Amino acid sequence: MRVQRRDIESLDARQRFLSTLPEFIYGTAGANTPCVQLVANDGNGLIFDAGTGLRVLAKKSSPQKKYSILLSHLHWDHIQGFPFFDPLFEPNVKIDIYSPFPETGAHFAKQMKAPYFPVDFDTVKDKVRFVPIQAGKEFSIDGIKLNCCKMSHPGDSYAYSAQADGKKFVYATDVELYLDTHKYGNEIEAVFSGADFAVLDSQYTMQEAIEKIRWGHSPFSYAVDFAAQMGISRICLFHHEPEHDDKKLDSILHAARWYAKFIVQADVKVDIAVEGTEVCL
């Protein structure tokens, strides 16, 4: 899109021209790997996944004495931010890591062994507690009620629901969704049903998904269908395809909104994940 002389002749002309530009031109979705923070009204918070976004979270949030991190799975893009998490090296800080995978501690330690990282995990291990959890077995952290379920992904991945202050939040990345709801058991319905907001894997277009069956990710249209079936009010398209630029992501957002309105005809509000975005429920 090229600016014309008439578009800069006056303040009003410039404002009109700027108002016609697409949203993606004002910034980027970002490139850090998954990390999402949930904060309840009382100030207690949880962190979902420890991708490279975890480093940014530490830089931009107020220091705490305790952090609770819940892991969807152990693929590297979901844990690689942990060695760069500033609170890990602060005195008197404790970090609880909740995971349904056995030997999570050993896997975290491996990525901080020489020659991969200059600080050995043994020097900080006393700060970190690994807490095993089970799918379908409810638990709570600082008054936030939690549940998780196993989803379809190579090596498995787990989705979480968190309930506090009368709202239900779901974090579900790296999942391959199905249109056939009979494939979903009670554990999955317990996590997703009636959620107010869900961060939901929607990495692919339909054409890409057809070419990548069993890769463990979903097309955005399936995310909309799934939300409608589960009675989810609002979704955030998440875990973007690395090959998609910001213009492509913007087109996916508008296509998903059109799909929800005219094809599914469901009252599902659709947003897309952009680094630094805050959502109040």
PDB file of C-alpha atoms in Angstrom:
ATOM      1  CA  MET A   1       0.000   0.000   0.000  1.00  0.00           C
ATOM      2  CA  ARG A   2       1.581   3.314  -1.102  1.00  0.00           C
ATOM      3  CA  VAL A   3       0.919   6.715   0.417  1.00  0.00           C
ATOM      4  CA  GLN A   4      -0.225   9.415  -2.027  1.00  0.00           C
ATOM      5  CA  ARG A   5       0.504  13.135  -1.813  1.00  0.00           C
ATOM      6  CA  ARG A   6      -3.129  13.819  -0.974  1.00  0.00           C
ATOM      7  CA  ASP A   7      -2.801  11.501   2.056  1.00  0.00           C
ATOM      8  CA  ILE A   8      -0.284  13.818   3.767  1.00  0.00           C
ATOM      9  CA  GLU A   9      -1.604  17.233   2.786  1.00  0.00           C
ATOM     10  CA  SER A  10      -3.273  17.820   6.143  1.00  0.00           C
ATOM     11  CA  LEU A  11      -3.649  16.328   9.602  1.00  0.00           C
ATOM     12  CA  ASP A  12      -7.122  15.049   8.732  1.00  0.00           C
ATOM     13  CA  ALA A  13      -5.803  13.438   5.541  1.00  0.00           C
ATOM     14  CA  ARG A  14      -3.032  11.698   7.438  1.00  0.00           C
ATOM     15  CA  GLN A  15      -5.453  10.410  10.060  1.00  0.00           C
ATOM     16  CA  ARG A  16      -7.823   9.108   7.384  1.00  0.00           C
ATOM     17  CA  PHE A  17      -4.954   7.341   5.645  1.00  0.00           C
ATOM     18  CA  LEU A  18      -3.692   5.743   8.868  1.00  0.00           C
ATOM     19  CA  SER A  19      -7.201   4.531   9.701  1.00  0.00           C
ATOM     20  CA  THR A  20      -7.267   2.526   6.468  1.00  0.00           C
ATOM     21  CA  LEU A  21      -4.093   0.572   7.243  1.00  0.00           C
ATOM     22  CA  PRO A  22      -4.448  -3.072   8.408  1.00  0.00           C
ATOM     23  CA  GLU A  23      -3.801  -3.781  12.081  1.00  0.00           C
ATOM     24  CA  PHE A  24      -0.773  -6.007  11.441  1.00  0.00           C
ATOM     25  CA  ILE A  25       1.184  -3.067  10.049  1.00  0.00           C
ATOM     26  CA  TYR A  26       1.376  -1.451  13.502  1.00  0.00           C
ATOM     27  CA  GLY A  27       3.349  -4.255  15.137  1.00  0.00           C
ATOM     28  CA  THR A  28       4.161  -7.945  15.159  1.00  0.00           C
ATOM     29  CA  ALA A  29       2.704 -10.960  16.903  1.00  0.00           C
ATOM     30  CA  GLY A  30       6.153 -11.738  18.302  1.00  0.00           C
ATOM     31  CA  ALA A  31       8.411 -14.748  18.091  1.00  0.00           C
ATOM     32  CA  ASN A  32       8.909 -16.104  21.609  1.00  0.00           C
ATOM     33  CA  THR A  33       7.870 -19.684  22.314  1.00  0.00           C
ATOM     34  CA  PRO A  34       4.900 -20.473  24.607  1.00  0.00           C
ATOM     35  CA  CYS A  35       4.462 -18.916  28.011  1.00  0.00           C
ATOM     36  CA  VAL A  36       1.132 -17.594  29.348  1.00  0.00           C
ATOM     37  CA  GLN A  37       0.476 -16.064  32.761  1.00  0.00           C
ATOM     38  CA  LEU A  38      -2.832 -16.168  34.640  1.00  0.00           C
ATOM     39  CA  VAL A  39      -3.402 -13.789  37.553  1.00  0.00           C
ATOM     40  CA  ALA A  40      -6.420 -14.064  39.858  1.00  0.00           C
ATOM     41  CA  ASN A  41      -8.139 -11.089  41.482  1.00  0.00           C
ATOM     42  CA  ASP A  42      -6.262 -11.704  44.734  1.00  0.00           C
ATOM     43  CA  GLY A  43      -2.923 -11.370  42.933  1.00  0.00           C
ATOM     44  CA  ASN A  44      -2.009 -15.056  42.977  1.00  0.00           C
ATOM     45  CA  GLY A  45      -0.806 -16.272  39.619  1.00  0.00           C
ATOM     46  CA  LEU A  46       0.162 -19.263  37.518  1.00  0.00           C
ATOM     47  CA  ILE A  47       2.454 -19.647  34.535  1.00  0.00           C
ATOM     48  CA  PHE A  48       1.630 -22.073  31.745  1.00  0.00           C
ATOM     49  CA  ASP A  49       4.722 -23.432  29.974  1.00  0.00           C
ATOM     50  CA  ALA A  50       8.310 -22.230  30.137  1.00  0.00           C
ATOM     51  CA  GLY A  51       9.148 -21.287  26.568  1.00  0.00           C
ATOM     52  CA  THR A  52      11.330 -18.298  25.750  1.00  0.00           C
ATOM     53  CA  GLY A  53       8.440 -16.025  26.725  1.00  0.00           C
ATOM     54  CA  LEU A  54       9.288 -16.907  30.335  1.00  0.00           C
ATOM     55  CA  ARG A  55      12.385 -14.725  30.137  1.00  0.00           C
ATOM     56  CA  VAL A  56      10.314 -11.763  28.952  1.00  0.00           C
ATOM     57  CA  LEU A  57       7.729 -12.371  31.677  1.00  0.00           C
ATOM     58  CA  ALA A  58      10.426 -12.098  34.350  1.00  0.00           C
ATOM     59  CA  LYS A  59      11.772  -8.876  32.847  1.00  0.00           C
ATOM     60  CA  LYS A  60       8.375  -7.170  32.664  1.00  0.00           C
ATOM     61  CA  SER A  61       6.545  -8.337  35.809  1.00  0.00           C
ATOM     62  CA  SER A  62       6.929  -7.522  39.481  1.00  0.00           C
ATOM     63  CA  PRO A  63       9.266  -9.825  41.458  1.00  0.00           C
ATOM     64  CA  GLN A  64       7.683 -12.588  43.503  1.00  0.00           C
ATOM     65  CA  LYS A  65       8.967 -14.973  46.133  1.00  0.00           C
ATOM     66  CA  LYS A  66       7.136 -17.963  44.667  1.00  0.00           C
ATOM     67  CA  TYR A  67       6.294 -19.048  41.116  1.00  0.00           C
ATOM     68  CA  SER A  68       4.051 -21.898  39.985  1.00  0.00           C
ATOM     69  CA  ILE A  69       4.668 -23.237  36.462  1.00  0.00           C
ATOM     70  CA  LEU A  70       2.414 -25.820  34.787  1.00  0.00           C
ATOM     71  CA  LEU A  71       3.786 -27.730  31.800  1.00  0.00           C
ATOM     72  CA  SER A  72       1.792 -28.883  28.799  1.00  0.00           C
ATOM     73  CA  HIS A  73       4.646 -31.160  27.692  1.00  0.00           C
ATOM     74  CA  LEU A  74       8.421 -31.318  27.516  1.00  0.00           C
ATOM     75  CA  HIS A  75       9.161 -30.443  23.899  1.00  0.00           C
ATOM     76  CA  TRP A  76      12.038 -27.993  23.878  1.00  0.00           C
ATOM     77  CA  ASP A  77      10.082 -24.950  22.722  1.00  0.00           C
ATOM     78  CA  HIS A  78       8.001 -25.268  25.907  1.00  0.00           C
ATOM     79  CA  ILE A  79      10.873 -25.488  28.406  1.00  0.00           C
ATOM     80  CA  GLN A  80      13.815 -23.683  26.782  1.00  0.00           C
ATOM     81  CA  GLY A  81      13.124 -20.392  28.538  1.00  0.00           C
ATOM     82  CA  PHE A  82      13.621 -21.842  32.006  1.00  0.00           C
ATOM     83  CA  PRO A  83      17.434 -21.465  32.181  1.00  0.00           C
ATOM     84  CA  PHE A  84      16.992 -17.758  31.344  1.00  0.00           C
ATOM     85  CA  PHE A  85      14.304 -17.122  33.986  1.00  0.00           C
ATOM     86  CA  ASP A  86      15.861 -14.434  36.219  1.00  0.00           C
ATOM     87  CA  PRO A  87      14.071 -15.485  39.450  1.00  0.00           C
ATOM     88  CA  LEU A  88      15.833 -18.851  39.210  1.00  0.00           C
ATOM     89  CA  PHE A  89      19.014 -17.072  40.279  1.00  0.00           C
ATOM     90  CA  GLU A  90      17.511 -14.762  42.891  1.00  0.00           C
ATOM     91  CA  PRO A  91      17.930 -15.572  46.615  1.00  0.00           C
ATOM     92  CA  ASN A  92      14.875 -16.692  48.605  1.00  0.00           C
ATOM     93  CA  VAL A  93      12.802 -17.476  45.493  1.00  0.00           C
ATOM     94  CA  LYS A  94      10.980 -20.806  45.210  1.00  0.00           C
ATOM     95  CA  ILE A  95       9.672 -22.309  41.979  1.00  0.00           C
ATOM     96  CA  ASP A  96       7.114 -25.128  41.818  1.00  0.00           C
ATOM     97  CA  ILE A  97       6.856 -26.961  38.494  1.00  0.00           C
ATOM     98  CA  TYR A  98       3.716 -29.049  37.966  1.00  0.00           C
ATOM     99  CA  SER A  99       3.893 -31.786  35.345  1.00  0.00           C
ATOM    100  CA  PRO A 100       2.089 -35.029  34.450  1.00  0.00           C
ATOM    101  CA  PHE A 101       5.327 -36.408  32.982  1.00  0.00           C
ATOM    102  CA  PRO A 102       7.607 -38.573  35.119  1.00  0.00           C
ATOM    103  CA  GLU A 103      11.272 -37.592  35.324  1.00  0.00           C
ATOM    104  CA  THR A 104      10.491 -33.958  34.525  1.00  0.00           C
ATOM    105  CA  GLY A 105      13.258 -32.852  36.879  1.00  0.00           C
ATOM    106  CA  ALA A 106      15.846 -34.953  35.092  1.00  0.00           C
ATOM    107  CA  HIS A 107      14.839 -33.499  31.741  1.00  0.00           C
ATOM    108  CA  PHE A 108      15.056 -29.944  33.054  1.00  0.00           C
ATOM    109  CA  ALA A 109      18.502 -30.667  34.438  1.00  0.00           C
ATOM    110  CA  LYS A 110      19.742 -32.008  31.101  1.00  0.00           C
ATOM    111  CA  GLN A 111      19.238 -28.742  29.274  1.00  0.00           C
ATOM    112  CA  MET A 112      21.382 -26.962  31.874  1.00  0.00           C
ATOM    113  CA  LYS A 113      24.330 -29.342  31.566  1.00  0.00           C
ATOM    114  CA  ALA A 114      27.594 -28.405  29.889  1.00  0.00           C
ATOM    115  CA  PRO A 115      28.158 -27.701  27.050  1.00  0.00           C
ATOM    116  CA  TYR A 116      24.557 -26.543  26.549  1.00  0.00           C
ATOM    117  CA  PHE A 117      24.427 -24.001  29.383  1.00  0.00           C
ATOM    118  CA  PRO A 118      27.075 -22.372  31.587  1.00  0.00           C
ATOM    119  CA  VAL A 119      25.190 -22.728  34.906  1.00  0.00           C
ATOM    120  CA  ASP A 120      24.560 -26.292  36.065  1.00  0.00           C
ATOM    121  CA  PHE A 121      21.095 -27.121  37.364  1.00  0.00           C
ATOM    122  CA  ASP A 122      22.651 -28.512  40.559  1.00  0.00           C
ATOM    123  CA  THR A 123      23.489 -24.959  41.643  1.00  0.00           C
ATOM    124  CA  VAL A 124      19.800 -23.959  41.688  1.00  0.00           C
ATOM    125  CA  LYS A 125      18.011 -27.266  42.304  1.00  0.00           C
ATOM    126  CA  ASP A 126      17.196 -26.420  45.932  1.00  0.00           C
ATOM    127  CA  LYS A 127      14.962 -23.602  44.674  1.00  0.00           C
ATOM    128  CA  VAL A 128      12.911 -25.872  42.424  1.00  0.00           C
ATOM    129  CA  ARG A 129      10.248 -28.389  43.426  1.00  0.00           C
ATOM    130  CA  PHE A 130       8.770 -30.753  40.834  1.00  0.00           C
ATOM    131  CA  VAL A 131       5.161 -31.671  41.615  1.00  0.00           C
ATOM    132  CA  PRO A 132       3.594 -34.664  39.816  1.00  0.00           C
ATOM    133  CA  ILE A 133      -0.045 -34.351  38.756  1.00  0.00           C
ATOM    134  CA  GLN A 134      -2.566 -36.710  37.139  1.00  0.00           C
ATOM    135  CA  ALA A 135      -5.025 -36.161  34.323  1.00  0.00           C
ATOM    136  CA  GLY A 136      -8.620 -35.989  35.557  1.00  0.00           C
ATOM    137  CA  LYS A 137      -7.598 -35.454  39.174  1.00  0.00           C
ATOM    138  CA  GLU A 138      -8.459 -31.957  40.354  1.00  0.00           C
ATOM    139  CA  PHE A 139      -5.986 -29.991  42.445  1.00  0.00           C
ATOM    140  CA  SER A 140      -5.530 -26.396  43.536  1.00  0.00           C
ATOM    141  CA  ILE A 141      -2.747 -23.835  43.751  1.00  0.00           C
ATOM    142  CA  ASP A 142      -3.213 -20.754  45.929  1.00  0.00           C
ATOM    143  CA  GLY A 143      -6.994 -21.053  45.755  1.00  0.00           C
ATOM    144  CA  ILE A 144      -7.133 -21.588  41.979  1.00  0.00           C
ATOM    145  CA  LYS A 145      -8.936 -24.822  41.081  1.00  0.00           C
ATOM    146  CA  LEU A 146      -7.171 -26.804  38.349  1.00  0.00           C
ATOM    147  CA  ASN A 147      -7.739 -29.829  36.164  1.00  0.00           C
ATOM    148  CA  CYS A 148      -5.886 -31.305  33.200  1.00  0.00           C
ATOM    149  CA  CYS A 149      -6.462 -33.836  30.437  1.00  0.00           C
ATOM    150  CA  LYS A 150      -4.311 -35.616  27.859  1.00  0.00           C
ATOM    151  CA  MET A 151      -4.626 -34.425  24.271  1.00  0.00           C
ATOM    152  CA  SER A 152      -3.494 -35.749  20.902  1.00  0.00           C
ATOM    153  CA  HIS A 153       0.130 -34.756  20.233  1.00  0.00           C
ATOM    154  CA  PRO A 154       3.332 -36.740  19.499  1.00  0.00           C
ATOM    155  CA  GLY A 155       4.648 -37.751  22.923  1.00  0.00           C
ATOM    156  CA  ASP A 156       1.386 -36.462  24.478  1.00  0.00           C
ATOM    157  CA  SER A 157       0.452 -32.986  25.626  1.00  0.00           C
ATOM    158  CA  TYR A 158      -1.880 -31.849  28.406  1.00  0.00           C
ATOM    159  CA  ALA A 159      -4.505 -29.109  28.457  1.00  0.00           C
ATOM    160  CA  TYR A 160      -5.364 -27.266  31.677  1.00  0.00           C
ATOM    161  CA  SER A 161      -8.422 -25.546  33.068  1.00  0.00           C
ATOM    162  CA  ALA A 162      -8.154 -23.000  35.867  1.00  0.00           C
ATOM    163  CA  GLN A 163     -11.135 -21.669  37.799  1.00  0.00           C
ATOM    164  CA  ALA A 164     -11.125 -18.622  40.048  1.00  0.00           C
ATOM    165  CA  ASP A 165     -13.330 -15.606  40.713  1.00  0.00           C
ATOM    166  CA  GLY A 166     -16.268 -17.274  38.971  1.00  0.00           C
ATOM    167  CA  LYS A 167     -14.391 -17.592  35.651  1.00  0.00           C
ATOM    168  CA  LYS A 168     -12.934 -20.564  33.804  1.00  0.00           C
ATOM    169  CA  PHE A 169      -9.728 -20.296  31.768  1.00  0.00           C
ATOM    170  CA  VAL A 170      -8.269 -23.037  29.540  1.00  0.00           C
ATOM    171  CA  TYR A 171      -4.738 -23.396  28.191  1.00  0.00           C
ATOM    172  CA  ALA A 172      -4.522 -25.950  25.381  1.00  0.00           C
ATOM    173  CA  THR A 173      -1.520 -25.736  23.111  1.00  0.00           C
ATOM    174  CA  ASP A 174       0.001 -28.457  20.915  1.00  0.00           C
ATOM    175  CA  VAL A 175      -3.234 -30.351  20.452  1.00  0.00           C
ATOM    176  CA  GLU A 176      -4.710 -31.951  17.356  1.00  0.00           C
ATOM    177  CA  LEU A 177      -8.456 -31.426  17.528  1.00  0.00           C
ATOM    178  CA  TYR A 178     -11.139 -33.571  15.896  1.00  0.00           C
ATOM    179  CA  LEU A 179     -14.527 -32.686  14.519  1.00  0.00           C
ATOM    180  CA  ASP A 180     -16.017 -35.901  15.862  1.00  0.00           C
ATOM    181  CA  THR A 181     -16.940 -35.105  19.473  1.00  0.00           C
ATOM    182  CA  HIS A 182     -17.356 -38.831  20.216  1.00  0.00           C
ATOM    183  CA  LYS A 183     -13.544 -39.034  20.313  1.00  0.00           C
ATOM    184  CA  TYR A 184     -13.520 -36.827  23.396  1.00  0.00           C
ATOM    185  CA  GLY A 185     -13.973 -38.446  26.777  1.00  0.00           C
ATOM    186  CA  ASN A 186     -15.267 -37.111  30.060  1.00  0.00           C
ATOM    187  CA  GLU A 187     -11.848 -35.825  31.128  1.00  0.00           C
ATOM    188  CA  ILE A 188     -11.609 -33.554  28.099  1.00  0.00           C
ATOM    189  CA  GLU A 189     -15.154 -32.255  28.536  1.00  0.00           C
ATOM    190  CA  ALA A 190     -14.459 -31.543  32.210  1.00  0.00           C
ATOM    191  CA  VAL A 191     -11.514 -29.340  31.248  1.00  0.00           C
ATOM    192  CA  PHE A 192     -13.031 -27.469  28.299  1.00  0.00           C
ATOM    193  CA  SER A 193     -16.801 -27.367  28.775  1.00  0.00           C
ATOM    194  CA  GLY A 194     -18.222 -23.924  29.435  1.00  0.00           C
ATOM    195  CA  ALA A 195     -14.892 -22.095  29.539  1.00  0.00           C
ATOM    196  CA  ASP A 196     -15.017 -18.309  29.457  1.00  0.00           C
ATOM    197  CA  PHE A 197     -11.703 -18.058  27.617  1.00  0.00           C
ATOM    198  CA  ALA A 198      -9.435 -20.639  25.982  1.00  0.00           C
ATOM    199  CA  VAL A 199      -5.938 -20.258  24.602  1.00  0.00           C
ATOM    200  CA  LEU A 200      -6.244 -22.847  21.862  1.00  0.00           C
ATOM    201  CA  ASP A 201      -3.803 -24.360  19.378  1.00  0.00           C
ATOM    202  CA  SER A 202      -4.635 -23.181  15.845  1.00  0.00           C
ATOM    203  CA  GLN A 203      -1.322 -23.410  14.063  1.00  0.00           C
ATOM    204  CA  TYR A 204      -2.528 -24.353  10.597  1.00  0.00           C
ATOM    205  CA  THR A 205      -4.840 -23.448   7.790  1.00  0.00           C
ATOM    206  CA  MET A 206      -6.998 -26.350   6.655  1.00  0.00           C
ATOM    207  CA  GLN A 207      -4.752 -27.015   3.662  1.00  0.00           C
ATOM    208  CA  GLU A 208      -1.688 -27.207   5.914  1.00  0.00           C
ATOM    209  CA  ALA A 209      -3.495 -29.464   8.396  1.00  0.00           C
ATOM    210  CA  ILE A 210      -4.431 -31.955   5.676  1.00  0.00           C
ATOM    211  CA  GLU A 211      -0.742 -32.224   4.764  1.00  0.00           C
ATOM    212  CA  LYS A 212       0.310 -32.617   8.405  1.00  0.00           C
ATOM    213  CA  ILE A 213      -2.067 -35.124   9.946  1.00  0.00           C
ATOM    214  CA  ARG A 214      -0.811 -36.472  13.300  1.00  0.00           C
ATOM    215  CA  TRP A 215       1.701 -33.652  13.661  1.00  0.00           C
ATOM    216  CA  GLY A 216      -0.175 -32.651  16.800  1.00  0.00           C
ATOM    217  CA  HIS A 217      -1.561 -29.238  15.812  1.00  0.00           C
ATOM    218  CA  SER A 218      -4.919 -27.911  14.607  1.00  0.00           C
ATOM    219  CA  PRO A 219      -6.354 -25.749  11.834  1.00  0.00           C
ATOM    220  CA  PHE A 220      -8.020 -22.572  13.044  1.00  0.00           C
ATOM    221  CA  SER A 221     -11.407 -23.728  11.744  1.00  0.00           C
ATOM    222  CA  TYR A 222     -11.286 -26.801  14.007  1.00  0.00           C
ATOM    223  CA  ALA A 223     -10.526 -24.532  16.954  1.00  0.00           C
ATOM    224  CA  VAL A 224     -13.687 -22.558  16.220  1.00  0.00           C
ATOM    225  CA  ASP A 225     -15.745 -25.744  15.771  1.00  0.00           C
ATOM    226  CA  PHE A 226     -14.376 -27.191  19.007  1.00  0.00           C
ATOM    227  CA  ALA A 227     -15.141 -24.006  20.936  1.00  0.00           C
ATOM    228  CA  ALA A 228     -18.728 -24.040  19.689  1.00  0.00           C
ATOM    229  CA  GLN A 229     -19.156 -27.703  20.621  1.00  0.00           C
ATOM    230  CA  MET A 230     -17.724 -27.197  24.103  1.00  0.00           C
ATOM    231  CA  GLY A 231     -19.616 -23.998  24.847  1.00  0.00           C
ATOM    232  CA  ILE A 232     -16.474 -21.865  25.074  1.00  0.00           C
ATOM    233  CA  SER A 233     -17.280 -18.146  24.919  1.00  0.00           C
ATOM    234  CA  ARG A 234     -13.973 -16.785  23.660  1.00  0.00           C
ATOM    235  CA  ILE A 235     -10.813 -18.248  22.135  1.00  0.00           C
ATOM    236  CA  CYS A 236      -7.335 -17.002  21.411  1.00  0.00           C
ATOM    237  CA  LEU A 237      -5.666 -18.550  18.358  1.00  0.00           C
ATOM    238  CA  PHE A 238      -2.278 -19.748  19.620  1.00  0.00           C
ATOM    239  CA  HIS A 239       0.996 -21.466  18.689  1.00  0.00           C
ATOM    240  CA  HIS A 240       1.493 -19.778  15.336  1.00  0.00           C
ATOM    241  CA  GLU A 241       3.082 -21.538  12.384  1.00  0.00           C
ATOM    242  CA  PRO A 242       6.689 -20.226  12.106  1.00  0.00           C
ATOM    243  CA  GLU A 243       6.276 -19.847   8.345  1.00  0.00           C
ATOM    244  CA  HIS A 244       3.362 -17.417   8.782  1.00  0.00           C
ATOM    245  CA  ASP A 245       4.212 -13.715   8.762  1.00  0.00           C
ATOM    246  CA  ASP A 246       2.106 -11.044  10.449  1.00  0.00           C
ATOM    247  CA  LYS A 247       0.041 -10.428   7.335  1.00  0.00           C
ATOM    248  CA  LYS A 248      -0.827 -14.121   7.172  1.00  0.00           C
ATOM    249  CA  LEU A 249      -1.766 -14.185  10.866  1.00  0.00           C
ATOM    250  CA  ASP A 250      -4.044 -11.196  10.323  1.00  0.00           C
ATOM    251  CA  SER A 251      -5.762 -12.989   7.443  1.00  0.00           C
ATOM    252  CA  ILE A 252      -6.205 -16.103   9.629  1.00  0.00           C
ATOM    253  CA  LEU A 253      -7.805 -14.017  12.382  1.00  0.00           C
ATOM    254  CA  HIS A 254     -10.324 -12.475  10.000  1.00  0.00           C
ATOM    255  CA  ALA A 255     -11.023 -15.834   8.352  1.00  0.00           C
ATOM    256  CA  ALA A 256     -11.637 -17.427  11.764  1.00  0.00           C
ATOM    257  CA  ARG A 257     -14.039 -14.665  12.755  1.00  0.00           C
ATOM    258  CA  TRP A 258     -15.887 -15.019   9.438  1.00  0.00           C
ATOM    259  CA  TYR A 259     -15.999 -18.798   9.888  1.00  0.00           C
ATOM    260  CA  ALA A 260     -17.435 -18.483  13.404  1.00  0.00           C
ATOM    261  CA  LYS A 261     -20.120 -16.047  12.283  1.00  0.00           C
ATOM    262  CA  PHE A 262     -21.244 -17.430   8.951  1.00  0.00           C
ATOM    263  CA  ILE A 263     -20.310 -21.134   8.882  1.00  0.00           C
ATOM    264  CA  VAL A 264     -20.524 -22.306  12.480  1.00  0.00           C
ATOM    265  CA  GLN A 265     -23.023 -19.545  13.328  1.00  0.00           C
ATOM    266  CA  ALA A 266     -21.871 -19.637  16.907  1.00  0.00           C
ATOM    267  CA  ASP A 267     -21.401 -16.837  19.409  1.00  0.00           C
ATOM    268  CA  VAL A 268     -17.673 -17.478  19.790  1.00  0.00           C
ATOM    269  CA  LYS A 269     -15.440 -14.429  20.060  1.00  0.00           C
ATOM    270  CA  VAL A 270     -12.099 -14.960  18.314  1.00  0.00           C
ATOM    271  CA  ASP A 271      -8.794 -13.235  19.115  1.00  0.00           C
ATOM    272  CA  ILE A 272      -5.232 -14.071  18.141  1.00  0.00           C
ATOM    273  CA  ALA A 273      -2.170 -14.350  20.373  1.00  0.00           C
ATOM    274  CA  VAL A 274       0.122 -11.313  20.322  1.00  0.00           C
ATOM    275  CA  GLU A 275       3.016 -10.980  22.750  1.00  0.00           C
ATOM    276  CA  GLY A 276       2.259  -8.737  25.706  1.00  0.00           C
ATOM    277  CA  THR A 277      -1.526  -8.842  25.280  1.00  0.00           C
ATOM    278  CA  GLU A 278      -3.520  -8.703  28.527  1.00  0.00           C
ATOM    279  CA  VAL A 279      -7.091 -10.019  28.705  1.00  0.00           C
ATOM    280  CA  CYS A 280      -9.420  -9.335  31.632  1.00  0.00           C
ATOM    281  CA  LEU A 281     -12.237 -11.831  32.260  1.00  0.00           C
TER     282      LEU A 281
END
